[in-house]
CSV table of C-alpha atoms in Angstrom, one decimal:
chain,number,residue,atom,x,y,z
A,1,MET,CA,0.0,0.0,0.0
A,2,ALA,CA,1.5,3.3,-1.1
A,3,SER,CA,0.1,5.3,1.8
A,4,GLU,CA,-2.9,5.5,4.1
A,5,PHE,CA,-4.6,7.6,1.4
A,6,GLU,CA,-3.7,5.4,-1.6
A,7,ILE,CA,-5.0,1.9,-0.9
A,8,ASP,CA,-4.9,-1.6,-2.2
A,9,TRP,CA,-7.9,-3.6,-3.4
A,10,GLN,CA,-8.4,-5.5,-0.2
A,11,ASP,CA,-8.8,-2.2,1.7
A,12,ALA,CA,-11.3,-0.7,-0.7
A,13,VAL,CA,-14.8,0.0,0.6
A,14,PRO,CA,-17.6,-0.2,-2.0
A,15,PRO,CA,-19.3,1.3,-3.9
A,16,LEU,CA,-16.5,1.9,-6.4
A,17,VAL,CA,-16.4,4.7,-8.9
A,18,LEU,CA,-14.4,4.6,-12.2
A,19,ALA,CA,-13.4,8.2,-12.8
A,20,LEU,CA,-12.2,9.6,-16.1
A,21,ASP,CA,-10.5,12.9,-16.8
A,22,VAL,CA,-9.8,14.6,-20.2
A,23,GLY,CA,-7.2,17.3,-19.7
A,24,SER,CA,-5.2,19.5,-22.0
A,25,THR,CA,-2.2,17.1,-22.2
A,26,ALA,CA,-3.8,13.6,-21.6
A,27,SER,CA,-6.8,11.5,-20.8
A,28,ARG,CA,-6.6,9.7,-17.5
A,29,GLY,CA,-8.6,7.3,-15.4
A,30,MET,CA,-8.6,5.6,-11.9
A,31,VAL,CA,-10.9,3.8,-9.5
A,32,PHE,CA,-11.9,5.3,-6.2
A,33,ASP,CA,-13.6,3.7,-3.2
A,34,ALA,CA,-16.5,5.0,-1.1
A,35,HIS,CA,-14.2,7.1,1.0
A,36,GLY,CA,-12.7,8.8,-2.1
A,37,ARG,CA,-9.4,7.0,-1.9
A,38,PRO,CA,-7.6,6.0,-5.1
A,39,VAL,CA,-7.2,2.2,-5.4
A,40,GLY,CA,-5.2,0.2,-7.9
A,41,ARG,CA,-3.3,1.6,-10.9
A,42,ARG,CA,-3.8,4.7,-12.9
A,43,ALA,CA,-4.2,4.7,-16.6
A,44,LYS,CA,-3.1,7.5,-19.0
A,45,VAL,CA,-3.0,8.2,-22.7
A,46,ALA,CA,-1.2,11.4,-23.8
A,47,HIS,CA,-2.5,13.8,-26.4
A,48,GLY,CA,-1.9,17.4,-27.4
A,49,PHE,CA,-3.9,20.3,-28.9
A,50,THR,CA,-3.4,21.2,-32.5
A,51,VAL,CA,-2.4,24.9,-32.4
A,52,ALA,CA,-1.5,27.6,-34.9
A,53,PRO,CA,-0.5,31.3,-34.7
A,54,ASP,CA,-4.0,32.3,-35.9
A,55,GLY,CA,-5.4,31.2,-32.5
A,56,THR,CA,-6.3,27.7,-33.5
A,57,SER,CA,-6.6,25.2,-30.6
A,58,GLU,CA,-8.3,21.9,-31.5
A,59,LEU,CA,-8.4,18.3,-30.5
A,60,ASP,CA,-9.9,15.3,-32.4
A,61,PRO,CA,-13.0,14.2,-30.3
A,62,ASP,CA,-13.0,10.7,-31.8
A,63,GLN,CA,-9.4,10.3,-30.7
A,64,VAL,CA,-10.5,11.1,-27.1
A,65,VAL,CA,-13.3,8.5,-27.3
A,66,GLU,CA,-10.8,5.9,-28.3
A,67,GLU,CA,-8.4,7.0,-25.5
A,68,LEU,CA,-11.1,6.6,-22.9
A,69,ARG,CA,-12.1,3.2,-24.3
A,70,GLU,CA,-8.5,2.1,-23.9
A,71,ILE,CA,-8.4,3.5,-20.3
A,72,ILE,CA,-11.7,1.8,-19.4
A,73,ASP,CA,-10.3,-1.5,-20.8
A,74,THR,CA,-7.2,-1.2,-18.6
A,75,LEU,CA,-9.1,-0.3,-15.4
A,76,THR,CA,-11.8,-2.9,-15.8
A,77,THR,CA,-9.2,-5.6,-16.4
A,78,ALA,CA,-7.5,-4.6,-13.2
A,79,LEU,CA,-10.8,-4.8,-11.3
A,80,ASP,CA,-10.7,-8.6,-11.8
A,81,GLY,CA,-14.5,-8.9,-11.6
A,82,ARG,CA,-15.1,-6.3,-8.8
A,83,PRO,CA,-18.3,-4.4,-9.7
A,84,VAL,CA,-18.3,-0.7,-10.3
A,85,ALA,CA,-21.3,1.4,-9.1
A,86,GLY,CA,-20.6,4.5,-11.1
A,87,VAL,CA,-18.7,6.0,-14.0
A,88,ALA,CA,-17.8,9.7,-13.8
A,89,LEU,CA,-16.2,11.9,-16.3
A,90,ASP,CA,-14.7,15.4,-16.3
A,91,THR,CA,-13.1,17.3,-19.2
A,92,PHE,CA,-11.5,20.6,-19.8
A,93,ALA,CA,-14.2,23.2,-19.9
A,94,SER,CA,-15.5,25.6,-22.7
A,95,SER,CA,-15.1,23.0,-25.5
A,96,LEU,CA,-17.4,22.7,-28.5
A,97,VAL,CA,-18.2,19.9,-31.0
A,98,ALA,CA,-20.9,20.2,-33.6
A,99,VAL,CA,-22.6,16.9,-34.5
A,100,ASP,CA,-25.0,15.7,-37.2
A,101,ARG,CA,-28.3,13.7,-36.7
A,102,GLN,CA,-26.4,10.5,-36.4
A,103,GLY,CA,-24.1,11.9,-33.7
A,104,ALA,CA,-21.0,12.1,-36.0
A,105,ALA,CA,-18.7,15.0,-35.4
A,106,LEU,CA,-18.8,17.7,-38.0
A,107,THR,CA,-16.0,19.7,-36.4
A,108,PRO,CA,-12.9,19.1,-34.3
A,109,CYS,CA,-13.3,19.9,-30.7
A,110,TYR,CA,-12.6,23.6,-30.3
A,111,THR,CA,-10.9,24.1,-27.0
A,112,TYR,CA,-11.1,26.9,-24.4
A,113,ALA,CA,-7.9,28.3,-25.8
A,114,ASP,CA,-9.1,28.7,-29.4
A,115,SER,CA,-9.2,32.5,-30.0
A,116,ARG,CA,-10.1,32.7,-33.7
A,117,CYS,CA,-13.5,34.2,-32.8
A,118,GLY,CA,-11.9,37.4,-31.4
A,119,HIS,CA,-13.6,39.7,-33.9
A,120,HIS,CA,-17.0,38.3,-33.0
A,121,VAL,CA,-16.2,39.0,-29.3
A,122,ASP,CA,-15.7,42.6,-30.3
A,123,SER,CA,-18.9,42.7,-32.3
A,124,LEU,CA,-20.9,41.1,-29.5
A,125,ARG,CA,-19.6,43.7,-27.0
A,126,GLU,CA,-20.9,46.4,-29.3
A,127,GLU,CA,-24.4,44.7,-29.6
A,128,VAL,CA,-25.1,43.8,-26.0
A,129,SER,CA,-24.4,45.0,-22.5
A,130,GLU,CA,-21.6,42.8,-21.3
A,131,GLU,CA,-22.5,43.6,-17.7
A,132,GLU,CA,-26.0,42.4,-18.3
A,133,ILE,CA,-24.7,39.2,-19.9
A,134,GLN,CA,-22.4,38.6,-16.9
A,135,GLN,CA,-25.1,39.1,-14.3
A,136,ARG,CA,-27.4,36.8,-16.2
A,137,THR,CA,-25.0,33.9,-17.1
A,138,GLY,CA,-22.1,34.5,-14.7
A,139,THR,CA,-19.8,34.9,-17.7
A,140,ARG,CA,-18.4,37.7,-19.7
A,141,VAL,CA,-18.3,38.0,-23.5
A,142,HIS,CA,-15.1,36.1,-24.4
A,143,SER,CA,-13.5,33.8,-27.0
A,144,SER,CA,-13.6,30.8,-24.6
A,145,TYR,CA,-17.4,30.9,-24.5
A,146,TRP,CA,-19.9,29.7,-27.1
A,147,PRO,CA,-21.8,32.8,-28.3
A,148,ALA,CA,-18.8,34.3,-30.1
A,149,ARG,CA,-17.5,30.9,-31.1
A,150,LEU,CA,-20.8,29.9,-32.7
A,151,ARG,CA,-21.0,33.1,-34.6
A,152,TRP,CA,-17.5,32.5,-35.8
A,153,LEU,CA,-18.5,29.0,-36.9
A,154,ALA,CA,-21.5,30.3,-38.8
A,155,ALA,CA,-19.3,32.8,-40.6
A,156,GLU,CA,-16.4,30.5,-41.4
A,157,ARG,CA,-18.1,27.2,-41.9
A,158,PRO,CA,-21.8,27.8,-42.8
A,159,GLU,CA,-22.1,24.2,-44.2
A,160,VAL,CA,-21.4,22.9,-40.8
A,161,VAL,CA,-24.1,25.1,-39.2
A,162,ASP,CA,-26.6,23.9,-41.9
A,163,ALA,CA,-25.9,20.2,-41.1
A,164,ALA,CA,-25.6,20.5,-37.3
A,165,ALA,CA,-28.3,18.8,-35.3
A,166,LEU,CA,-26.6,19.3,-31.9
A,167,TYR,CA,-23.9,21.3,-30.3
A,168,LEU,CA,-22.1,19.5,-27.5
A,169,SER,CA,-19.2,19.9,-25.1
A,170,LEU,CA,-16.4,17.4,-25.4
A,171,GLY,CA,-17.7,15.3,-22.5
A,172,ASP,CA,-21.2,15.2,-23.9
A,173,TYR,CA,-19.8,14.0,-27.2
A,174,VAL,CA,-17.7,11.3,-25.5
A,175,LEU,CA,-20.7,10.0,-23.4
A,176,ARG,CA,-23.0,10.0,-26.4
A,177,SER,CA,-20.4,7.9,-28.3
A,178,LEU,CA,-20.0,5.5,-25.4
A,179,THR,CA,-23.6,5.2,-24.0
A,180,GLY,CA,-25.9,6.7,-26.6
A,181,ALA,CA,-27.3,9.2,-24.1
A,182,VAL,CA,-27.7,12.9,-25.0
A,183,ALA,CA,-27.2,15.1,-22.0
A,184,THR,CA,-24.9,17.7,-20.5
A,185,GLY,CA,-23.8,18.3,-16.9
A,186,THR,CA,-24.8,21.5,-15.3
A,187,SER,CA,-21.2,22.7,-15.0
A,188,SER,CA,-20.3,21.8,-18.5
A,189,ALA,CA,-23.3,23.7,-19.8
A,190,ALA,CA,-22.5,26.7,-17.5
A,191,TRP,CA,-19.0,26.9,-19.0
A,192,THR,CA,-20.5,27.5,-22.4
A,193,GLY,CA,-21.5,31.0,-21.2
A,194,MET,CA,-25.2,30.3,-22.1
A,195,VAL,CA,-26.7,29.1,-18.8
A,196,ASP,CA,-28.8,31.3,-16.6
A,197,ARG,CA,-27.0,31.3,-13.3
A,198,HIS,CA,-30.3,31.7,-11.4
A,199,THR,CA,-32.3,28.9,-13.1
A,200,ALA,CA,-29.4,26.5,-13.8
A,201,ASP,CA,-30.8,26.0,-17.3
A,202,TRP,CA,-30.1,27.3,-20.8
A,203,SER,CA,-30.8,31.0,-21.2
A,204,PRO,CA,-33.1,31.4,-24.3
A,205,GLU,CA,-32.0,35.0,-24.8
A,206,VAL,CA,-28.3,34.1,-24.9
A,207,VAL,CA,-28.8,31.0,-27.0
A,208,ALA,CA,-30.7,33.2,-29.6
A,209,LEU,CA,-27.8,35.7,-29.4
A,210,ALA,CA,-25.4,32.9,-30.3
A,211,GLY,CA,-27.5,32.2,-33.4
A,212,ILE,CA,-28.7,28.7,-32.6
A,213,ARG,CA,-31.9,27.0,-31.3
A,214,LEU,CA,-32.7,25.6,-27.9
A,215,ASP,CA,-33.5,22.2,-29.5
A,216,GLN,CA,-29.9,22.0,-30.7
A,217,LEU,CA,-28.6,21.8,-27.1
A,218,PRO,CA,-28.6,18.7,-24.9
A,219,PRO,CA,-30.8,18.6,-21.7
A,220,VAL,CA,-29.0,19.7,-18.5
A,221,HIS,CA,-28.5,17.0,-15.9
A,222,HIS,CA,-27.7,18.0,-12.3
A,223,LEU,CA,-25.2,16.0,-10.2
A,224,ASP,CA,-27.9,13.7,-8.8
A,225,GLN,CA,-29.4,12.8,-12.2
A,226,PRO,CA,-27.5,9.9,-13.9
A,227,LEU,CA,-27.8,9.4,-17.6
A,228,GLU,CA,-30.8,7.6,-19.0
A,229,ILE,CA,-29.3,4.7,-21.1
A,230,SER,CA,-31.4,2.5,-23.3
A,231,ALA,CA,-31.7,-1.2,-22.4
A,232,GLU,CA,-30.1,-2.1,-25.7
A,233,ARG,CA,-27.1,0.2,-25.2
A,234,ALA,CA,-26.8,-0.9,-21.5
A,235,GLY,CA,-26.6,-4.5,-22.7
A,236,GLU,CA,-23.8,-3.6,-25.1
A,237,LEU,CA,-21.9,-1.9,-22.3
A,238,ALA,CA,-22.3,-4.9,-20.0
A,239,ARG,CA,-21.0,-7.3,-22.6
A,240,THR,CA,-18.0,-5.1,-23.3
A,241,TRP,CA,-17.2,-4.3,-19.7
A,242,PRO,CA,-18.9,-6.8,-17.4
A,243,GLU,CA,-17.6,-4.9,-14.3
A,244,LEU,CA,-19.8,-1.9,-15.4
A,245,ALA,CA,-23.0,-3.9,-15.9
A,246,GLU,CA,-24.7,-2.3,-12.9
A,247,ALA,CA,-22.9,1.1,-13.1
A,248,ARG,CA,-24.7,4.4,-13.3
A,249,TRP,CA,-23.1,6.8,-15.7
A,250,PHE,CA,-23.0,10.5,-14.8
A,251,ALA,CA,-23.1,13.5,-17.1
A,252,ALA,CA,-19.7,15.1,-17.6
A,253,VAL,CA,-18.6,17.8,-15.3
A,254,ALA,CA,-16.1,20.7,-15.9
A,255,ASP,CA,-12.6,20.0,-14.7
A,256,GLY,CA,-12.4,23.2,-12.7
A,257,PHE,CA,-15.4,22.1,-10.6
A,258,ALA,CA,-13.9,18.6,-10.1
A,259,ALA,CA,-10.5,20.0,-9.2
A,260,ASN,CA,-11.8,22.2,-6.4
A,261,VAL,CA,-13.7,19.3,-4.8
A,262,GLY,CA,-10.7,17.0,-5.2
A,263,LEU,CA,-8.5,19.5,-3.4
A,264,GLY,CA,-10.9,19.7,-0.5
A,265,ALA,CA,-12.3,23.1,-1.4
A,266,HIS,CA,-15.9,21.9,-1.3
A,267,ASP,CA,-17.5,24.8,0.5
A,268,GLU,CA,-17.4,28.6,1.1
A,269,THR,CA,-14.6,28.4,3.6
A,270,THR,CA,-11.8,27.3,1.2
A,271,ILE,CA,-10.5,28.7,-2.0
A,272,GLY,CA,-9.1,26.2,-4.4
A,273,ALA,CA,-6.1,27.1,-6.7
A,274,SER,CA,-5.3,25.0,-9.7
A,275,CYS,CA,-1.8,25.2,-11.2
A,276,ALA,CA,-1.7,23.1,-14.4
A,277,THR,CA,-1.5,24.0,-18.1
A,278,SER,CA,-4.0,26.7,-17.2
A,279,GLY,CA,-4.9,27.9,-13.8
A,280,ALA,CA,-7.7,29.3,-11.6
A,281,LEU,CA,-8.8,30.4,-8.2
A,282,ARG,CA,-12.3,29.2,-7.2
A,283,VAL,CA,-14.7,28.9,-4.2
A,284,LEU,CA,-17.8,26.7,-4.1
A,285,ILE,CA,-20.8,28.6,-2.8
A,286,ARG,CA,-24.5,27.9,-2.1
A,287,ASP,CA,-25.7,31.5,-2.0
A,288,LEU,CA,-25.4,33.3,-5.3
A,289,PRO,CA,-24.0,36.9,-5.1
A,290,ASP,CA,-26.5,39.5,-6.2
A,291,GLU,CA,-23.8,41.3,-8.2
A,292,LEU,CA,-20.7,39.7,-9.7
A,293,PRO,CA,-17.3,41.6,-9.7
A,294,ALA,CA,-16.4,42.4,-13.3
A,295,GLY,CA,-13.3,40.2,-13.3
A,296,LEU,CA,-14.9,37.0,-12.1
A,297,TRP,CA,-17.2,34.3,-13.3
A,298,CYS,CA,-19.9,32.5,-11.5
A,299,TYR,CA,-20.9,29.1,-12.9
A,300,ARG,CA,-23.9,27.2,-11.8
A,301,VAL,CA,-22.6,23.6,-11.2
A,302,SER,CA,-25.8,22.0,-9.9
A,303,HIS,CA,-29.3,22.8,-8.6
A,304,ASP,CA,-27.9,23.9,-5.2
A,305,ARG,CA,-24.3,25.2,-5.8
A,306,ALA,CA,-22.3,27.6,-7.9
A,307,LEU,CA,-18.5,28.1,-8.5
A,308,LEU,CA,-17.2,31.6,-8.2
A,309,GLY,CA,-13.7,32.5,-9.4
A,310,GLY,CA,-11.4,33.5,-12.2
A,311,ALA,CA,-9.2,31.6,-14.6
A,312,LEU,CA,-5.8,32.0,-16.3
A,313,ASN,CA,-5.1,30.5,-19.7
A,314,ASP,CA,-1.4,30.2,-19.2
A,315,VAL,CA,0.4,28.7,-16.2
A,316,GLY,CA,2.1,25.5,-17.2
A,317,ARG,CA,1.9,26.7,-20.8
A,318,ALA,CA,3.8,29.9,-19.9
A,319,LEU,CA,6.5,28.0,-18.0
A,320,ALA,CA,6.8,25.5,-20.8
A,321,TRP,CA,7.5,28.4,-23.2
A,322,ALA,CA,10.1,29.7,-20.8
A,323,ASP,CA,11.7,26.3,-20.6
A,324,ALA,CA,11.9,26.0,-24.4
A,325,ALA,CA,12.8,29.6,-25.2
A,326,LEU,CA,15.4,30.0,-22.5
A,327,ALA,CA,16.8,26.4,-22.7
A,328,THR,CA,16.4,25.7,-19.0
A,329,GLY,CA,17.2,22.4,-17.5
A,330,GLY,CA,13.8,21.1,-18.4
A,331,ALA,CA,14.0,22.1,-22.1
A,332,THR,CA,14.8,19.7,-24.9
A,333,GLY,CA,16.5,22.3,-27.1
A,334,GLY,CA,18.5,25.5,-26.9
A,335,ALA,CA,17.6,29.1,-27.9
A,336,THR,CA,20.1,30.1,-30.6
A,337,GLY,CA,21.1,33.5,-31.9
A,338,ALA,CA,23.8,34.1,-34.5
A,339,ALA,CA,26.0,31.1,-35.4
A,340,SER,CA,28.9,32.4,-33.3
A,341,GLN,CA,26.8,32.7,-30.2
A,342,PRO,CA,26.3,29.6,-28.0
A,343,ALA,CA,22.8,28.4,-27.0
A,344,TYR,CA,21.8,29.2,-23.4
A,345,ASP,CA,22.1,26.2,-21.1
A,346,VAL,CA,20.6,27.0,-17.7
A,347,ALA,CA,21.3,24.4,-15.0
A,348,THR,CA,18.3,23.2,-13.0
A,349,ASP,CA,19.9,24.2,-9.7
A,350,ALA,CA,20.7,27.7,-11.0
A,351,LEU,CA,17.1,28.1,-12.0
A,352,THR,CA,15.8,26.8,-8.7
A,353,ASP,CA,18.1,29.2,-6.8
A,354,ALA,CA,16.9,32.1,-8.9
A,355,LEU,CA,13.3,31.3,-8.2
A,356,MET,CA,13.9,31.0,-4.4
A,357,SER,CA,16.1,34.1,-4.1
A,358,GLU,CA,14.9,37.5,-2.8
A,359,PRO,CA,13.0,39.4,-5.5
A,360,GLN,CA,14.9,42.0,-7.4
A,361,GLU,CA,13.8,45.2,-9.1
A,362,SER,CA,15.9,44.3,-12.2
A,363,THR,CA,13.7,41.3,-12.9
A,364,PRO,CA,11.8,41.8,-16.2
A,365,LEU,CA,8.1,42.3,-15.7
A,366,VAL,CA,6.1,39.8,-17.7
A,367,LEU,CA,2.4,39.8,-18.5
A,368,PRO,CA,2.0,36.0,-19.2
A,369,PHE,CA,-0.9,36.1,-21.7
A,370,PHE,CA,0.5,33.6,-24.3
A,371,THR,CA,-2.9,32.5,-25.5
A,372,GLY,CA,-5.0,35.5,-24.4
A,373,GLU,CA,-6.4,36.7,-21.1
A,374,ARG,CA,-9.5,35.6,-19.2
A,375,SER,CA,-9.8,37.0,-15.7
A,376,THR,CA,-9.7,39.7,-14.8
A,377,GLY,CA,-9.8,41.9,-17.9
A,378,TRP,CA,-11.1,39.4,-20.5
A,379,ALA,CA,-8.8,40.6,-23.3
A,380,SER,CA,-9.0,37.7,-25.7
A,381,HIS,CA,-6.6,39.3,-28.0
A,382,ALA,CA,-3.9,39.9,-25.4
A,383,ARG,CA,-0.5,38.3,-25.8
A,384,ALA,CA,2.5,38.0,-23.6
A,385,VAL,CA,4.5,41.1,-22.9
A,386,VAL,CA,8.0,41.4,-21.4
A,387,THR,CA,9.2,44.8,-20.2
A,388,GLY,CA,12.3,45.9,-18.4
A,389,LEU,CA,14.5,43.6,-20.5
A,390,GLY,CA,18.1,44.9,-20.7
A,391,GLU,CA,21.3,43.8,-22.3
A,392,GLY,CA,22.4,42.3,-19.1
A,393,SER,CA,19.2,40.4,-18.4
A,394,SER,CA,20.0,36.7,-18.0
A,395,PRO,CA,17.8,33.7,-19.0
A,396,VAL,CA,17.1,32.9,-15.3
A,397,GLU,CA,16.0,36.5,-14.7
A,398,VAL,CA,13.5,36.3,-17.6
A,399,TYR,CA,12.3,32.9,-16.3
A,400,ARG,CA,11.8,34.4,-12.8
A,401,GLY,CA,9.9,37.3,-14.5
A,402,VAL,CA,7.5,34.7,-16.1
A,403,ALA,CA,6.9,33.0,-12.8
A,404,GLU,CA,6.3,36.4,-11.0
A,405,GLY,CA,3.9,37.3,-13.8
A,406,ILE,CA,1.9,34.2,-13.1
A,407,ALA,CA,1.8,34.9,-9.4
A,408,LEU,CA,0.7,38.5,-10.1
A,409,ALA,CA,-2.1,37.2,-12.4
A,410,TYR,CA,-3.3,35.0,-9.5
A,411,ALA,CA,-3.2,38.0,-7.2
A,412,ARG,CA,-5.4,40.0,-9.5
A,413,ILE,CA,-8.1,37.3,-9.2
A,414,GLU,CA,-7.6,36.8,-5.5
A,415,SER,CA,-8.2,40.5,-4.7
A,416,GLU,CA,-11.7,40.4,-6.3
A,417,LEU,CA,-12.5,36.9,-5.0
A,418,ARG,CA,-11.9,38.0,-1.4
A,419,VAL,CA,-14.5,40.8,-1.8
A,420,ALA,CA,-17.1,38.5,-3.3
A,421,ALA,CA,-16.5,35.6,-0.9
A,422,PRO,CA,-15.2,37.1,2.3
A,423,GLN,CA,-16.0,33.9,4.3
A,424,SER,CA,-13.1,32.1,2.7
A,425,GLN,CA,-10.6,31.2,5.4
A,426,GLN,CA,-7.9,29.2,3.6
A,427,LEU,CA,-6.4,28.6,0.2
A,428,VAL,CA,-5.3,25.1,-1.0
A,429,CYS,CA,-3.4,24.5,-4.2
A,430,GLY,CA,-2.8,21.5,-6.5
A,431,GLY,CA,-1.9,20.6,-10.0
A,432,ARG,CA,1.1,19.5,-12.0
A,433,VAL,CA,2.9,22.8,-11.9
A,434,SER,CA,2.6,23.1,-8.1
A,435,THR,CA,4.5,19.8,-7.9
A,436,ASP,CA,7.0,20.5,-10.7
A,437,ARG,CA,7.7,24.1,-9.6
A,438,PRO,CA,6.9,24.4,-5.9
A,439,GLU,CA,8.8,27.7,-5.9
A,440,LEU,CA,5.8,29.3,-7.7
A,441,LEU,CA,3.6,28.7,-4.6
A,442,GLN,CA,5.8,30.9,-2.4
A,443,MET,CA,5.6,33.6,-5.1
A,444,MET,CA,1.8,33.3,-5.1
A,445,ALA,CA,1.7,33.5,-1.3
A,446,ASP,CA,3.9,36.7,-1.4
A,447,ALA,CA,2.0,38.3,-4.2
A,448,MET,CA,-1.5,37.6,-2.7
A,449,GLN,CA,-0.2,38.2,0.9
A,450,ALA,CA,-2.1,35.0,1.9
A,451,PRO,CA,-1.0,31.5,3.1
A,452,VAL,CA,-1.0,28.8,0.4
A,453,THR,CA,-1.3,25.1,1.4
A,454,PRO,CA,-0.3,22.6,-1.2
A,455,VAL,CA,-2.4,19.4,-1.6
A,456,THR,CA,0.2,16.7,-2.4
A,457,ILE,CA,-2.0,14.0,-4.0
A,458,LYS,CA,-1.7,13.5,-7.8
A,459,ARG,CA,-4.7,13.9,-10.0
A,460,SER,CA,-6.9,15.8,-7.6
A,461,THR,CA,-9.3,16.5,-10.5
A,462,LEU,CA,-9.9,12.7,-11.0
A,463,ARG,CA,-10.6,12.4,-7.3
A,464,GLY,CA,-13.0,15.3,-7.3
A,465,CYS,CA,-14.8,13.8,-10.3
A,466,ALA,CA,-15.3,10.6,-8.3
A,467,LEU,CA,-16.4,12.4,-5.2
A,468,LEU,CA,-19.2,14.2,-7.1
A,469,ALA,CA,-20.6,10.8,-8.2
A,470,LEU,CA,-20.2,9.5,-4.7
A,471,GLU,CA,-22.6,12.2,-3.4
A,472,THR,CA,-25.3,10.2,-5.1
A,473,LEU,CA,-23.8,6.7,-4.7
A,474,ALA,CA,-22.6,6.8,-1.1
A,475,PRO,CA,-24.1,10.0,0.5
A,476,GLY,CA,-23.5,9.0,4.1
A,477,VAL,CA,-19.9,7.8,3.9
A,478,GLU,CA,-17.2,10.0,5.3
A,479,ARG,CA,-14.5,11.0,2.8
A,480,ALA,CA,-10.8,10.7,3.4
A,481,ARG,CA,-8.8,13.9,3.8
A,482,PRO,CA,-6.1,14.2,1.1
A,483,PRO,CA,-2.5,14.7,2.3
A,484,HIS,CA,-1.2,18.3,2.5
A,485,GLY,CA,2.2,19.8,2.4
A,486,GLU,CA,3.6,22.5,4.6
A,487,THR,CA,1.7,25.8,4.4
A,488,LEU,CA,3.7,28.6,2.7
A,489,THR,CA,3.2,31.9,4.5
A,490,PRO,CA,3.7,35.3,2.9
A,491,ASP,CA,7.0,37.1,3.7
A,492,PRO,CA,6.0,40.6,4.8
A,493,GLN,CA,9.4,41.9,3.6
A,494,ARG,CA,8.3,41.2,0.0
A,495,GLN,CA,4.9,42.9,0.2
A,496,ARG,CA,6.2,46.2,-1.2
A,497,HIS,CA,8.0,44.5,-4.1
A,498,TYR,CA,4.9,42.6,-5.2
A,499,ALA,CA,2.6,45.6,-4.6
A,500,ASP,CA,4.9,47.7,-6.9
A,501,ARG,CA,5.0,44.9,-9.4
A,502,LEU,CA,1.3,44.6,-9.5
A,503,ASP,CA,0.9,48.4,-10.0
A,504,ARG,CA,3.3,48.3,-12.9
A,505,PHE,CA,1.5,45.2,-14.3
A,506,GLU,CA,-1.8,47.1,-14.3
A,507,ARG,CA,-0.3,50.2,-15.9
A,508,VAL,CA,1.2,48.2,-18.7
A,509,TYR,CA,-2.1,46.2,-19.1
A,510,GLU,CA,-4.2,49.4,-19.2
A,511,ALA,CA,-1.9,50.9,-21.9
A,512,LEU,CA,-1.9,47.9,-24.2
A,513,PHE,CA,-5.1,45.9,-23.7
A,514,ARG,CA,-7.9,48.0,-22.2
A,515,SER,CA,-10.3,48.8,-25.0
């Protein structure tokens, strides 16, 4: 047994949940017991987005279906006949796939990072009151949401719009392919930007604004409403995976919602921070705020809860760029200039030392918007900016500037979130980047002037996905507490540095991106 939290099969308490997660870099799966403890082996299949300089960010939805079939095969084989009570799925949010009447994909999966609809964002902002849209749906007008993306699709690929019977999020498409059921989870629907945050259902006015019909959208299922699967299709599933013969399948949830729950941020007292390819700060609430701060979103995630927070497109993505461009120890290639100039070769220890050292005024200021900005200014067209770069600036100083820029981007969200959710008492953090670059967490604590507690389990999103299904399958069972690392407290001596940095950040932002 790996730990008291990660258990072996003989220690698992039924009912079991098979959880699936589709992220930006891979699809993953694992089985959890009634206490929310991971049991047995994980399964993973890597993938990547197809990207291009014009803002393209796509993924083949049928590839994802096959990835998940492979993962389910692996996990059910390891179950060795043990029955599974539920199958839960989360995916990255704000995805879109158009399908025909037979359920075949007419488009790739457009991901949250696809920004080609930027011109339609601008035109929508001229047509409607963005403040009114935000107060109705909990979301702003932005390239990651469906209204602008659907308008772009109608303009660029009218033949697709003519043939489209349904518009689905990626998780909806996967579940239709596997089970035949047509449905969407409340949180997946909310992340389209077209759900009324007060009714937890599609907003007819916003759907019409996007240029489609209500009957082209799947029905919304709350957390306690498993999918309705036909007897014929259920029989096929049982023959393919006997361990799932009695399993209830749940509508897909958005990964941000699952991540918060998996970290232990499951009520108003705790802010959850995700540090992965993208990032976010979120708090789960039961009482909707009457007025939303302009920089935040508020997604309805079920009939009784909403998720309040803000998101960053680029966390791990920004650090990956720095690794590659500056040839740090984690990079696979060097950054070359003229033929006579050697490539940079930054040792891992030197980079770690630079990130842990006292902040310096000479560090370049970086606005890390490599694929556009979401919270807090919603500038879809924004791109990364580096200022204060001098002849003597070293690669490690630029790298530190990228890391500080990420920390400052989190601080911008945190300042609005504390106003909207003042009852929050602690902040927990998880995700691949928080493990790979723990130095970033101290920068976040210093920039936000708030303690940050790392949650040290892997795949907290998978766990949260399972926990949400267990609310229905095992409502009276106590959940295990995930292991935590040492809380990082803010250094008061660094407060002025980060306050000055944040002020400069905002002034550069206002000059370049504020329309």
